Coordinates of C-alpha atoms and ligand atoms in Angstrom, one line a residue:
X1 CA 85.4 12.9 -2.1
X2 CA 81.6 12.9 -1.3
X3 CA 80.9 15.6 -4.3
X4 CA 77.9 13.0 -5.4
X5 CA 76.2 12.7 -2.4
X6 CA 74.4 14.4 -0.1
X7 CA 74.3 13.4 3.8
X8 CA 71.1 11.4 3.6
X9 CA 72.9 9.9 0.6
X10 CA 70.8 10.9 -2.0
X11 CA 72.5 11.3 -5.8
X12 CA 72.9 14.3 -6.5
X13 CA 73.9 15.4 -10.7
X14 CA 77.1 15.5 -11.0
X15 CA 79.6 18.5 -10.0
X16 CA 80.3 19.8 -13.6
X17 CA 78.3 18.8 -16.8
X18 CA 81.0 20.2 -19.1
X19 CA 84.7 18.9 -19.1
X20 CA 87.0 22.3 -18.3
X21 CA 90.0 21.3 -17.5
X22 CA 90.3 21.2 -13.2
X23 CA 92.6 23.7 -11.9
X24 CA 92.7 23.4 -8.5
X25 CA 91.4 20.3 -6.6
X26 CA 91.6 19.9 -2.4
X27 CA 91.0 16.4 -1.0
X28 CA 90.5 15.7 2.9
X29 CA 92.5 18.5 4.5
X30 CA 92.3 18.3 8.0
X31 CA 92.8 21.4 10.1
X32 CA 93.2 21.1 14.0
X33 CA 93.2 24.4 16.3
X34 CA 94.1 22.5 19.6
X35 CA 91.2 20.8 20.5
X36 CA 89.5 22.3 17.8
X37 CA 88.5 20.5 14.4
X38 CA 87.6 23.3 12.2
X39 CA 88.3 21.1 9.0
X40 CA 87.5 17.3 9.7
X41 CA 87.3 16.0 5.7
X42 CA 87.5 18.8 3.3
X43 CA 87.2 18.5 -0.6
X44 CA 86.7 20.6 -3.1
X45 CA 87.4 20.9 -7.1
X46 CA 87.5 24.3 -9.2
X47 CA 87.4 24.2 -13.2
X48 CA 88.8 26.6 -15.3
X49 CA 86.0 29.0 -15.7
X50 CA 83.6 28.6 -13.1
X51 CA 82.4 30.5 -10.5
X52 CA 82.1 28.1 -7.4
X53 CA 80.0 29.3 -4.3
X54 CA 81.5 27.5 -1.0
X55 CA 78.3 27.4 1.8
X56 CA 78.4 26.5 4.9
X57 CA 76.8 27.4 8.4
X58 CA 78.9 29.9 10.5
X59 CA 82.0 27.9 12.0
X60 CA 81.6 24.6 9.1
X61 CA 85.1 25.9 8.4
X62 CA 84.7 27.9 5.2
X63 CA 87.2 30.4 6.0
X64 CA 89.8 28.0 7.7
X65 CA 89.7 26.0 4.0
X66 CA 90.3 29.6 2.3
X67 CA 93.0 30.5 4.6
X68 CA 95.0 27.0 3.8
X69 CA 94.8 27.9 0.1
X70 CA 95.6 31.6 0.9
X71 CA 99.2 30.2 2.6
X72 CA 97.8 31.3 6.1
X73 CA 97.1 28.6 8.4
X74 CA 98.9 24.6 7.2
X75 CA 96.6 21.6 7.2
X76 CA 97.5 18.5 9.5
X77 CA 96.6 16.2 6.7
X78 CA 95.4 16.5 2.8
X79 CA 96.4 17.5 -0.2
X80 CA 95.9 20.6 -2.8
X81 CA 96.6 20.3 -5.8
X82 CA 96.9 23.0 -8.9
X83 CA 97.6 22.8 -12.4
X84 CA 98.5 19.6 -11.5
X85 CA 100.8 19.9 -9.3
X86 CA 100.0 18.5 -5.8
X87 CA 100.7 20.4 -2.4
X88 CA 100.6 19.0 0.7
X89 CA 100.8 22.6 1.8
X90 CA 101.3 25.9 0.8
X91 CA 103.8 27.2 3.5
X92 CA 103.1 30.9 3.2
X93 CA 100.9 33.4 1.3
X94 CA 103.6 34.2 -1.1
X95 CA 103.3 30.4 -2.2
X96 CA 99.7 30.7 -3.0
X97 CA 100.1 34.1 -4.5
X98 CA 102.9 32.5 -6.4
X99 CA 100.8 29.3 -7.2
X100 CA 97.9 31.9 -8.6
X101 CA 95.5 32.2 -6.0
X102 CA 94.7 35.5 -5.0
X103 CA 92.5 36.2 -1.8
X104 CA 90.3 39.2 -0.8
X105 CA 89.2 37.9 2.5
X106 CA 85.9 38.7 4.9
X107 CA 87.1 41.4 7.0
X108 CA 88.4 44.6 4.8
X109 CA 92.5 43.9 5.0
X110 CA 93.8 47.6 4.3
X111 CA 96.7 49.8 5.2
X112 CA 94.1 52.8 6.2
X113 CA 97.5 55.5 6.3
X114 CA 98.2 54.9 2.6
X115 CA 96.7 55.9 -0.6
X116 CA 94.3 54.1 -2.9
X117 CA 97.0 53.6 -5.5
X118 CA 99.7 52.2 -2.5
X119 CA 97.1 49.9 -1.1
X120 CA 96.4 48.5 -4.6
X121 CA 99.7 47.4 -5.5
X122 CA 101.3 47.1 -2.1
X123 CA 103.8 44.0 -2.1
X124 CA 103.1 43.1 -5.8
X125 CA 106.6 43.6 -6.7
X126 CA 107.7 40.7 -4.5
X127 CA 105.1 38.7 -6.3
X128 CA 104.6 39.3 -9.6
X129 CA 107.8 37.9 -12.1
X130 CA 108.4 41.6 -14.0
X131 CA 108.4 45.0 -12.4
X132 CA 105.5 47.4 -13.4
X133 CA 106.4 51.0 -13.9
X134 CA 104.7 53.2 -12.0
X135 CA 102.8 54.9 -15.1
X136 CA 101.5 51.2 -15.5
X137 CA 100.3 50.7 -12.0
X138 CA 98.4 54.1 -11.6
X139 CA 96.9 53.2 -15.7
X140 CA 96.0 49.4 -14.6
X141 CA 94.3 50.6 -11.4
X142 CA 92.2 53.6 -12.7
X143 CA 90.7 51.3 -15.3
X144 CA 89.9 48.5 -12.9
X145 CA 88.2 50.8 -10.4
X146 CA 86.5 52.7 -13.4
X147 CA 85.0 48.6 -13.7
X148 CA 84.3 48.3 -10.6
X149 CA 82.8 51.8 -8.9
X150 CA 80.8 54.9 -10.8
X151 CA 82.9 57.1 -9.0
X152 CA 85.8 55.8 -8.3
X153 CA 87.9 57.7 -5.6
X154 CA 91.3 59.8 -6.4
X155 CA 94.1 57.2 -6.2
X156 CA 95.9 59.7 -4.1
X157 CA 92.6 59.1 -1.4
X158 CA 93.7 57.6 1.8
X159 CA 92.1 54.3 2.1
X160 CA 90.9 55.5 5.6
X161 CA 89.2 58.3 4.0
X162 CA 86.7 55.5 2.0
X163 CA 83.0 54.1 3.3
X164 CA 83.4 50.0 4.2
X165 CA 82.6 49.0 0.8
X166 CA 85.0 51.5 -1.3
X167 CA 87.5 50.2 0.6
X168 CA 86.2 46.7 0.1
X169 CA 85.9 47.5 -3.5
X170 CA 89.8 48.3 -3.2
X171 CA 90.7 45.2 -1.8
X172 CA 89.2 43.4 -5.0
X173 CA 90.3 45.5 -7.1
X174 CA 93.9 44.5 -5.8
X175 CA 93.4 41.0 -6.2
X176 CA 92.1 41.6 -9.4
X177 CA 95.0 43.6 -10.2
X178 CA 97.6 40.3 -10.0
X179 CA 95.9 38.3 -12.6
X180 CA 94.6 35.1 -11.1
X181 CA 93.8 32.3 -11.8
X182 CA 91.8 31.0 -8.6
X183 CA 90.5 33.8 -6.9
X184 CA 88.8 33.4 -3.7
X185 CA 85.7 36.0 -2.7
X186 CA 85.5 35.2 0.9
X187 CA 82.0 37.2 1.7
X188 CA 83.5 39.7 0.3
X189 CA 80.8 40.9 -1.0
X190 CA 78.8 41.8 2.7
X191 CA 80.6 45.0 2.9
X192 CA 79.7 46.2 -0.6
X193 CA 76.4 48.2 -1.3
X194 CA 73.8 47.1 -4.3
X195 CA 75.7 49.2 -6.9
X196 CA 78.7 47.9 -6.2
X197 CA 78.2 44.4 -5.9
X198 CA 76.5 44.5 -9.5
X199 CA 79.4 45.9 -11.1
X200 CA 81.4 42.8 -9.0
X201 CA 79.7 40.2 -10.6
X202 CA 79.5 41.9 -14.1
X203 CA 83.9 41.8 -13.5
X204 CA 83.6 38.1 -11.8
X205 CA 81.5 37.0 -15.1
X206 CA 84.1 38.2 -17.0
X207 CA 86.8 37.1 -15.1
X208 CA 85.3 33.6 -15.9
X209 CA 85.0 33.8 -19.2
X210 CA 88.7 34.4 -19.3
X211 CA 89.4 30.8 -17.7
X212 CA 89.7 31.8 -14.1
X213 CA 88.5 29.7 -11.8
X214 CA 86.5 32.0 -8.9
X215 CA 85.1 30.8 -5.3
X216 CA 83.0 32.5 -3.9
X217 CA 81.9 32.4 -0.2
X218 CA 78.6 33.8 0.4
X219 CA 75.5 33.6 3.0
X220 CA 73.7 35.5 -0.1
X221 CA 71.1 32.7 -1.9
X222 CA 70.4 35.8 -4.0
X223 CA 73.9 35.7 -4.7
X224 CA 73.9 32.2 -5.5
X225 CA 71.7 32.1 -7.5
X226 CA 72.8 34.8 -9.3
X227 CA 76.2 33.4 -10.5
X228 CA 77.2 30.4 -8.7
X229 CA 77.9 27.6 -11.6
X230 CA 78.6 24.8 -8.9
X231 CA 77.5 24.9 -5.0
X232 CA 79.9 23.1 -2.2
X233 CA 78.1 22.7 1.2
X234 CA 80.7 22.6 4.1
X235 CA 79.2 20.3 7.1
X236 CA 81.7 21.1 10.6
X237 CA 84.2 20.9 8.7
X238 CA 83.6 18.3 5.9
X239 CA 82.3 18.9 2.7
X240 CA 78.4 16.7 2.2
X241 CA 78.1 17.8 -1.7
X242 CA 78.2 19.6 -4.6
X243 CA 75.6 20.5 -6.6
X244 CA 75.0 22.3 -10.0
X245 CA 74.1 25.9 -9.9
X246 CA 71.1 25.5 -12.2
X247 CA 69.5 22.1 -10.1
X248 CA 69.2 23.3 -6.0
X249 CA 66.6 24.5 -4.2
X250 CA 67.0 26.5 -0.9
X251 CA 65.3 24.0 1.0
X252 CA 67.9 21.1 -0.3
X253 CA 70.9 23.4 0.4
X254 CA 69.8 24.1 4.2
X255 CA 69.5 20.7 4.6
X256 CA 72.6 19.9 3.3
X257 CA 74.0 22.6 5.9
X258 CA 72.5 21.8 8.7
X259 CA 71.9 17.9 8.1
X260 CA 68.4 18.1 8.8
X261 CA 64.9 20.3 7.6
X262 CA 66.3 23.0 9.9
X263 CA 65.1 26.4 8.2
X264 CA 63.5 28.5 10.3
X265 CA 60.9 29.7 8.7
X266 CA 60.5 33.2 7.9
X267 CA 58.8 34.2 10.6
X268 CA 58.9 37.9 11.5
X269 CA 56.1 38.8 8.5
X270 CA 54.3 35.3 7.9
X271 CA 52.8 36.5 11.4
X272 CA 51.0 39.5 9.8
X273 CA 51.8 41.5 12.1
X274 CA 50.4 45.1 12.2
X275 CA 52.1 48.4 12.3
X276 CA 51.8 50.3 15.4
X277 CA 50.8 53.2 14.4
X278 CA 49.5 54.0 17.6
X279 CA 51.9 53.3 20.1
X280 CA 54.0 55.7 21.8
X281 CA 56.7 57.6 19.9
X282 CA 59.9 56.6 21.6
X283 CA 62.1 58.7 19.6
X284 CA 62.3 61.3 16.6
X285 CA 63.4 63.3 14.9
X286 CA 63.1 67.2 13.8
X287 CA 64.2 68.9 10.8
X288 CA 67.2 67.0 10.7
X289 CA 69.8 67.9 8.1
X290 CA 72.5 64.7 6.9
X291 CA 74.1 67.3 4.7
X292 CA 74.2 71.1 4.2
X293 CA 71.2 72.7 1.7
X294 CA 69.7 68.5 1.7
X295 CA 66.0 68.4 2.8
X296 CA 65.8 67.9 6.4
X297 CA 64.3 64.6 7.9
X298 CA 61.3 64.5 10.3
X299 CA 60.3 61.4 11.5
X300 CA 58.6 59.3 14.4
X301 CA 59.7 56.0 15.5
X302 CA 57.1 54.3 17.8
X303 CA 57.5 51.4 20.0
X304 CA 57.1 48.1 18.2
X305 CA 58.2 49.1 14.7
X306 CA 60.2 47.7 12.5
X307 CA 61.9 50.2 10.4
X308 CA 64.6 50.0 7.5
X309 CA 66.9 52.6 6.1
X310 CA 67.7 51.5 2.8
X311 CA 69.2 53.1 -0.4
X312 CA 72.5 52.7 -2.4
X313 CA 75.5 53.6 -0.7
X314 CA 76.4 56.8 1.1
X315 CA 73.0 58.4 0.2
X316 CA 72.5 59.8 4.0
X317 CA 71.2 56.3 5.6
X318 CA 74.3 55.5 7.9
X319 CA 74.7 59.5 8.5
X320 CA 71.0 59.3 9.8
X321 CA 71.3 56.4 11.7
X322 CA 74.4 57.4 13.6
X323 CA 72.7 60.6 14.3
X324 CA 69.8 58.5 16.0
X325 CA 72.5 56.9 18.1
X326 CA 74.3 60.4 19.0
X327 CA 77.4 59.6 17.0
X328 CA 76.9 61.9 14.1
X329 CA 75.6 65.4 15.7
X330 CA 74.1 67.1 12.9
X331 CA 71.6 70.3 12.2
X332 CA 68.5 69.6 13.5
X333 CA 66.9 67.7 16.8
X334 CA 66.9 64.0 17.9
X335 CA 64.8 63.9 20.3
X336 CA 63.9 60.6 23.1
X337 CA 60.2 60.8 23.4
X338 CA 59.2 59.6 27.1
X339 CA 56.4 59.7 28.4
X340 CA 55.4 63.7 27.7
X341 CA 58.9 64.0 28.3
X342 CA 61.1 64.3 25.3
X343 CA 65.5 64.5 25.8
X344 CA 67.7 66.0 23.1
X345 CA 69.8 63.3 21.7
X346 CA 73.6 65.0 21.4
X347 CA 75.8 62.3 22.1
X348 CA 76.6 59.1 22.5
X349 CA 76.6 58.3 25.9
X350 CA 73.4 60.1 26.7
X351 CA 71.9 57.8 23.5
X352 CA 73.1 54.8 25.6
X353 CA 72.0 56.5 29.0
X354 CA 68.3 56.9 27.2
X355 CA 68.5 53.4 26.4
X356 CA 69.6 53.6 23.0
X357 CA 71.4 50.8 21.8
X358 CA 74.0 50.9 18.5
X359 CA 75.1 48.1 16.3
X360 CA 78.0 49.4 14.6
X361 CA 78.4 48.0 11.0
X362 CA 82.3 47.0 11.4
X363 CA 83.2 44.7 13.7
X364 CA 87.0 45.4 13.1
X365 CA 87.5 48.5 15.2
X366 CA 84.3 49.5 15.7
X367 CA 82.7 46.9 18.0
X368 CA 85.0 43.9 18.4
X369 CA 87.6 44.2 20.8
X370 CA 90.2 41.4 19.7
X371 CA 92.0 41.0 22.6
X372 CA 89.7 39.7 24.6
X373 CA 87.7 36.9 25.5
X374 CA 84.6 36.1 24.4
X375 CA 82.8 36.7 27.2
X376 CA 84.3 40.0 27.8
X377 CA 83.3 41.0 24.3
X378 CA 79.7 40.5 25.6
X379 CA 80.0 41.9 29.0
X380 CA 81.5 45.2 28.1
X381 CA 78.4 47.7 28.7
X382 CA 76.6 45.5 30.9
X383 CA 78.9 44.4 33.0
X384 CA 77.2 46.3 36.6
X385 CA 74.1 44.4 36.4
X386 CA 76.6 41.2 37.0
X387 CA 77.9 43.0 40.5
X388 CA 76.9 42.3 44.1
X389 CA 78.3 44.6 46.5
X390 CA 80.4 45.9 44.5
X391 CA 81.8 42.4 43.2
X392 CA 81.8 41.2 39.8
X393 CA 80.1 38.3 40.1
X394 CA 81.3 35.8 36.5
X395 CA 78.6 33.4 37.1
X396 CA 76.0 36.2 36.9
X397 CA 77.7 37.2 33.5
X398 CA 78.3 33.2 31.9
X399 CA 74.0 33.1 33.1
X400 CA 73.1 35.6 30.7
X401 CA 75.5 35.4 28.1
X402 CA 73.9 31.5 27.8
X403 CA 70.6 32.6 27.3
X404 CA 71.6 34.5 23.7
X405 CA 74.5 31.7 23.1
X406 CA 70.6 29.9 22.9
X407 CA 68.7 32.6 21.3
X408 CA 71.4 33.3 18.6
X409 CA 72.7 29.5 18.2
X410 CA 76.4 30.8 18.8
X411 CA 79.6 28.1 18.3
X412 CA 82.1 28.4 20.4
X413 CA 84.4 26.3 22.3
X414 CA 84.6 27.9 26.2
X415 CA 83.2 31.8 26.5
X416 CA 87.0 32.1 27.8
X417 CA 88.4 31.4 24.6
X418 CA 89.7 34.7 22.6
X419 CA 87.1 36.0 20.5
X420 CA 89.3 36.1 17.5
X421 CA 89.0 31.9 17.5
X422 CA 85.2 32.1 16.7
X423 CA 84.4 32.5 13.0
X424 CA 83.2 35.5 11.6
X425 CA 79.3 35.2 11.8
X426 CA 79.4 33.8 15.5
X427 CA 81.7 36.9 16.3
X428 CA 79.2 39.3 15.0
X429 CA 76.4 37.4 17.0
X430 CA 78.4 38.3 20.2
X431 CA 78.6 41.3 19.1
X432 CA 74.5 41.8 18.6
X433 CA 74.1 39.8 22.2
X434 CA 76.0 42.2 23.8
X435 CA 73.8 45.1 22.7
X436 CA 70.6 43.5 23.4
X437 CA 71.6 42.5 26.9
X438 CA 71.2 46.3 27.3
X439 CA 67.8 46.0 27.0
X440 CA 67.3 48.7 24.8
X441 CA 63.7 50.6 24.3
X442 CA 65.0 51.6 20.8
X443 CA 67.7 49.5 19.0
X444 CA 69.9 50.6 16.1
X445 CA 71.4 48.0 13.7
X446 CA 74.4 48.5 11.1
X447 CA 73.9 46.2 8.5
X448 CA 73.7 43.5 11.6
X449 CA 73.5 40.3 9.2
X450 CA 76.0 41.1 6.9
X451 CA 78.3 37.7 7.3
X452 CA 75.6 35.5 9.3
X453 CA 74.3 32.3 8.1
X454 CA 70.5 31.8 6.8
X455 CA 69.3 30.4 9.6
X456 CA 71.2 32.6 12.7
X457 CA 69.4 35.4 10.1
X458 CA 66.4 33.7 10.7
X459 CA 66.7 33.4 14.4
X460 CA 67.9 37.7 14.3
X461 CA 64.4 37.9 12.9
X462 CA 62.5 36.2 14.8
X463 CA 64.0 37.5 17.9
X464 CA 63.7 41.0 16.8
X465 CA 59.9 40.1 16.0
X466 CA 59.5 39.0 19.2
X467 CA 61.3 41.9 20.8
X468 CA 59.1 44.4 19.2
X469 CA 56.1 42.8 19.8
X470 CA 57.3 43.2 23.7
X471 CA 57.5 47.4 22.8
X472 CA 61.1 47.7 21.2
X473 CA 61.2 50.2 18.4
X474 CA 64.1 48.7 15.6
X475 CA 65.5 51.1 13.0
X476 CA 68.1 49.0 11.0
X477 CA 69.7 49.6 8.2
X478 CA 70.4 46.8 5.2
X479 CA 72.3 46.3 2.2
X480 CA 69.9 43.3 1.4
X481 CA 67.0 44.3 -0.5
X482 CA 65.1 40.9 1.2
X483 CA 65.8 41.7 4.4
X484 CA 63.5 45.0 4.0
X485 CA 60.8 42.6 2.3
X486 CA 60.9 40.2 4.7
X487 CA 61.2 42.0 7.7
X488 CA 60.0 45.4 7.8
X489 CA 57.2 47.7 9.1
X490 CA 58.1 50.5 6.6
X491 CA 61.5 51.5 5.0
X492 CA 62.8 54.8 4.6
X493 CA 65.0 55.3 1.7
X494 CA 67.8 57.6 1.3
X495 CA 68.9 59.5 -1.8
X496 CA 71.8 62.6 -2.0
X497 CA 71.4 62.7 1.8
X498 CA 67.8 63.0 2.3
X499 CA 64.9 60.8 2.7
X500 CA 63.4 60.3 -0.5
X501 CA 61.0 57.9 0.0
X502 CA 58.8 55.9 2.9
X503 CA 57.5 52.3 1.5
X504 CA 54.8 51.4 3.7
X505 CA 54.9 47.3 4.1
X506 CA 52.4 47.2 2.0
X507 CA 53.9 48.4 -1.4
X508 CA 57.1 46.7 -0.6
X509 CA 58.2 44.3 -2.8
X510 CA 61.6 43.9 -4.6
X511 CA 61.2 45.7 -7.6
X512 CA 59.4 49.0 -5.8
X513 CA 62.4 49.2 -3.5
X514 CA 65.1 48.7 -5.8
X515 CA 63.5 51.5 -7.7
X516 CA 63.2 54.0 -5.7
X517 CA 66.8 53.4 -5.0
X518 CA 66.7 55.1 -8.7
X519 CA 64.3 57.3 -7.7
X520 CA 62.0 55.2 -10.1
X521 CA 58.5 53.7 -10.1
X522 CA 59.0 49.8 -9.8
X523 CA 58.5 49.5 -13.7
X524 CA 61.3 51.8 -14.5
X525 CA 63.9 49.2 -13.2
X526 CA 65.1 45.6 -13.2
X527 CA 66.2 44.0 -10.2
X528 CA 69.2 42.3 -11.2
Ligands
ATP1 N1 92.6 30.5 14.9 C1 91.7 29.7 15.4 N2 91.8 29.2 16.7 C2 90.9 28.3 17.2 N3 89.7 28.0 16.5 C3 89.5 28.5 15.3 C4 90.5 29.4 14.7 N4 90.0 29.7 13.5 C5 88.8 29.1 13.3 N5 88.6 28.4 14.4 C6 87.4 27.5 14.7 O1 87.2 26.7 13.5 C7 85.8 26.5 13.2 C8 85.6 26.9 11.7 O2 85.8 28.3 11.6 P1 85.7 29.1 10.2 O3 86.1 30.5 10.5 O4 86.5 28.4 9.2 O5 84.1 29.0 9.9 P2 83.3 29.7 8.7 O6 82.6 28.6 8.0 O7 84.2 30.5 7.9 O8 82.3 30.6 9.5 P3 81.6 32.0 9.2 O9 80.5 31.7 8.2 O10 81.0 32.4 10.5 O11 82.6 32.9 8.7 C9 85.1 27.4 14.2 O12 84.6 26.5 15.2 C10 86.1 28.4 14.7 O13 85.8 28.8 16.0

């Protein structure tokens, strides 16, 4: 197991300076999809009481390693073992449950037709040894959502009646709900807003010091550094190192990743660039009301900005941003400013017609359609511009889908290939290339990084820099505080459905953003 050393071979400290007992350790596993190597020499080892951040670019097999513990997909060769016991496999997901790993995976898993309470206990009693009553279930689960949201939801709520990250916040809470003793956080904490994801880690920390052993799969270095105790770097598929969460350095992780000094630098602010403030309005807005008796929001977007919608969760940001797009009709004008022209914005269509592109923030449902290939995931809107006399031409469509497979660094095997065999971050970078081969004049983005590795965020940035600077006007809203400080012009944020705030780029910084979130001055409030 290389846990001492990195790629260029240099010693690292080793994994764990104290001597908690090991509770679950993998060696080698293998995993072949048909031609496939998604795991080529995978190793990892959890203690008892450690929270354990697995990196990795997108596709260096982080999720394929979860889904072997998890009893989804069986390796072709290694071993796991727990408690002592080895495994060359675990054949099904009722094994792993049973062995005491419990998984809340990337993409929310939910039954959206059932209630809360349903959803947080569904198949338990095939699982657990003894039968819960129901007075205990509904007891147990009030008081581990009352950990784990401010308001938590009526248990009788139907799951599909929650935002992303309640629902999210459900899926943990189920996991949490059967005890375990490894539990696995594949990025699932990209769906969750800043409140949210606090009250997570004050529950993982706890969790820990209870002897659990936790992994946690994150693109977050905030997150990282935050609580991992240990850091394993995945390399296409084989682990390079472990190192201790109090001795890494960004720069020595990316290198570990990517095997070389290949962070891009930050790039869309280093090149001080200046807000247009007077370039053509390309869209606004007029008294616009997110919710009844809320202040209405008036605002101008003009070509070449950079805006963020920030704030803590369901505070009026996505409402506002689908309204842009002509999703969310609500009191008020959107209006597409062109030339001295200006077009009501009242649905969807006539936002794409005006050259208004949307990034929806789900890829499950909303944006990914997983029966298809990959390259019809990308085609879908633009698929006329590829026709010559009234023939599809493919080679017209493979010639621009290569350019962002360049621009956005996507891994993928043939463009033919399902898209449900990429990973999750290279899905969602289809998923952005297909919006920007609209050539949009203004572009909308849902929460666009949320499961994309440090550098691919890099290149997002970078391209969006240079898309602006060409006259695109970006409004995109984030549930990473860094992403507003390192990328935008301005960010507007939202509190009890109105715009509370505008911080200009230059009083942005962490602290003043996370406050007004509050509705603080930057003093008021810690970060963390
Ligand atoms: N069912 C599958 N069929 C074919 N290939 C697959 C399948 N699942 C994963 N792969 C491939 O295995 C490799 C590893 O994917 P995996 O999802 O484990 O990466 P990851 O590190 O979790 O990425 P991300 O950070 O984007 O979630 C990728 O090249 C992916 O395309």
């Amino acid at each position: 197991m290389a846990t001492n050393a990195t790629a260029g071979g240099t010693v690292m400290p080793p994994a764990s300076a104290d001597t908690a007992t090991v509770i679950l350790k993998v060696e080698n596993l293998t995993k072949r999809f048909g031609p496939t190597v998604a795991l080529r020499d995978a190793s990892i080892e959890i203690r008892a009481g450690e929270i354990h951040a697995l990196v990795g670019e997108n596709g260096s097999g982080k999720s394929t390693l979860v889904k072997i513990l998890s009893g989804v997909h069986t390796p072709n060769e290694g071993s796991i073992t727990i408690d002592g016991k080895v495994h060359s496999r675990l054949p099904s997901p009722r094994a792993s449950q049973a062995a005491g790993i419990f998984t809340v995976f990337q993409e929310v898993l939910s039954a959206p037709n059932r209630s809360v309470l349903e959803n947080l206990w569904l198949g338990v009693d095939g699982v657990l040894r003894s039968r819960i009553s129901h007075n205990e279930k509904v007891t147990r689960a009030r008081a581990i959502l009352q950990e784990l949201l401010e308001t938590p939801p009526s248990l009788d709520t139907l799951v599909e009646d929650l935002s992303l990250s309640d629902r999210q916040v459900c899926s943990i809470a189920r996991a949490m709900l059967r005890n375990p003793r490894i539990l696995i956080l594949d990025e699932a904490t990209s769906a969750l807003d800043f409140d949210s994801r606090t009250r997570l880690f004050d529950v993982v920390r706890r969790l820990r010091s209870t002897g659990v052993g936790i992994i946690l799969i994150t693109h977050r270095m905030d997150e990282i550094e935050e609580i991992g105790d240990q850091i394993t770097v995945l390399r296409s598929g084989a682990t390079v190192g472990t190192v201790s969460g109090h001795a890494w350095t960004t720069k020595q992780l990316v290198e570990m990743m990517t095997g070389g000094e290949h962070l891009t630098q930050p790039t869309a602010r280093a090149e001080s660039r200046v807000r247009p403030v007077d370039a053509p309005v390309l869209l606004r807005t007029e008294e616009l009301v997110l919710s009844p008796g809320k202040a209405p929001v008036s605002i101008a977007i003009r070509a070449g900005e950079l805006i963020g919608l920030a704030g803590l969760e369901g505070q009026g940001q996505d409402t506002f941003l689908k309204a842009l797009a002509g999703l969310h009709p609500a009191p008020g004008r959107v209006l597409r400013v062109h030339d001295d022209a200006e077009t009501p914005i009242t649905s969807h269509d006539q936002a794409h017609a005006q050259r208004i592109a949307y990034v929806p923030r789900e890829r499950r449902g909303e944006s990914l359609y997983e029966w298809m290939s990959i390259l019809d995931n990308f085609v879908a809107p633009t698929i006329a511009k590829d026709a010559v006399r009234g023939f599809i031409r493919p080679e017209r469509t493979s010639k621009r889908f290569a350019k962002y497979i360049d621009l956005l660094h996507i891994k993928l095997g043939r463009s033919s290939d399902a898209i449900a065999t990429l990973s999750g971050g290279n899905q969602q970078k289809v998923i952005i290339a297909r919006w920007l081969a609209t050539e949009p004049r203004v572009l909308l983005l849902n929460d666009p990084t949320r499961g994309i590795d440090i550098n691919a965020k890099r290149d997002l940035y970078r391209l969006l820099a240079q898309l602006t600077s060409e006259g695109l006007a970006v409004v995109m809203l984030s549930t990473e505080v860094d992403e507003h400080i390192e990328l935008m012009d301005r960010v507007l944020v939202f509190s009890e459905h109105a715009c509370s705030n505008e911080l200009d780029r230059s009083s942005l910084t962490r602290e003043s953003l996370v406050a007004s979130f509050f509705g603080k001055e930057a003093t008021d409030v810690s970060t963390h």
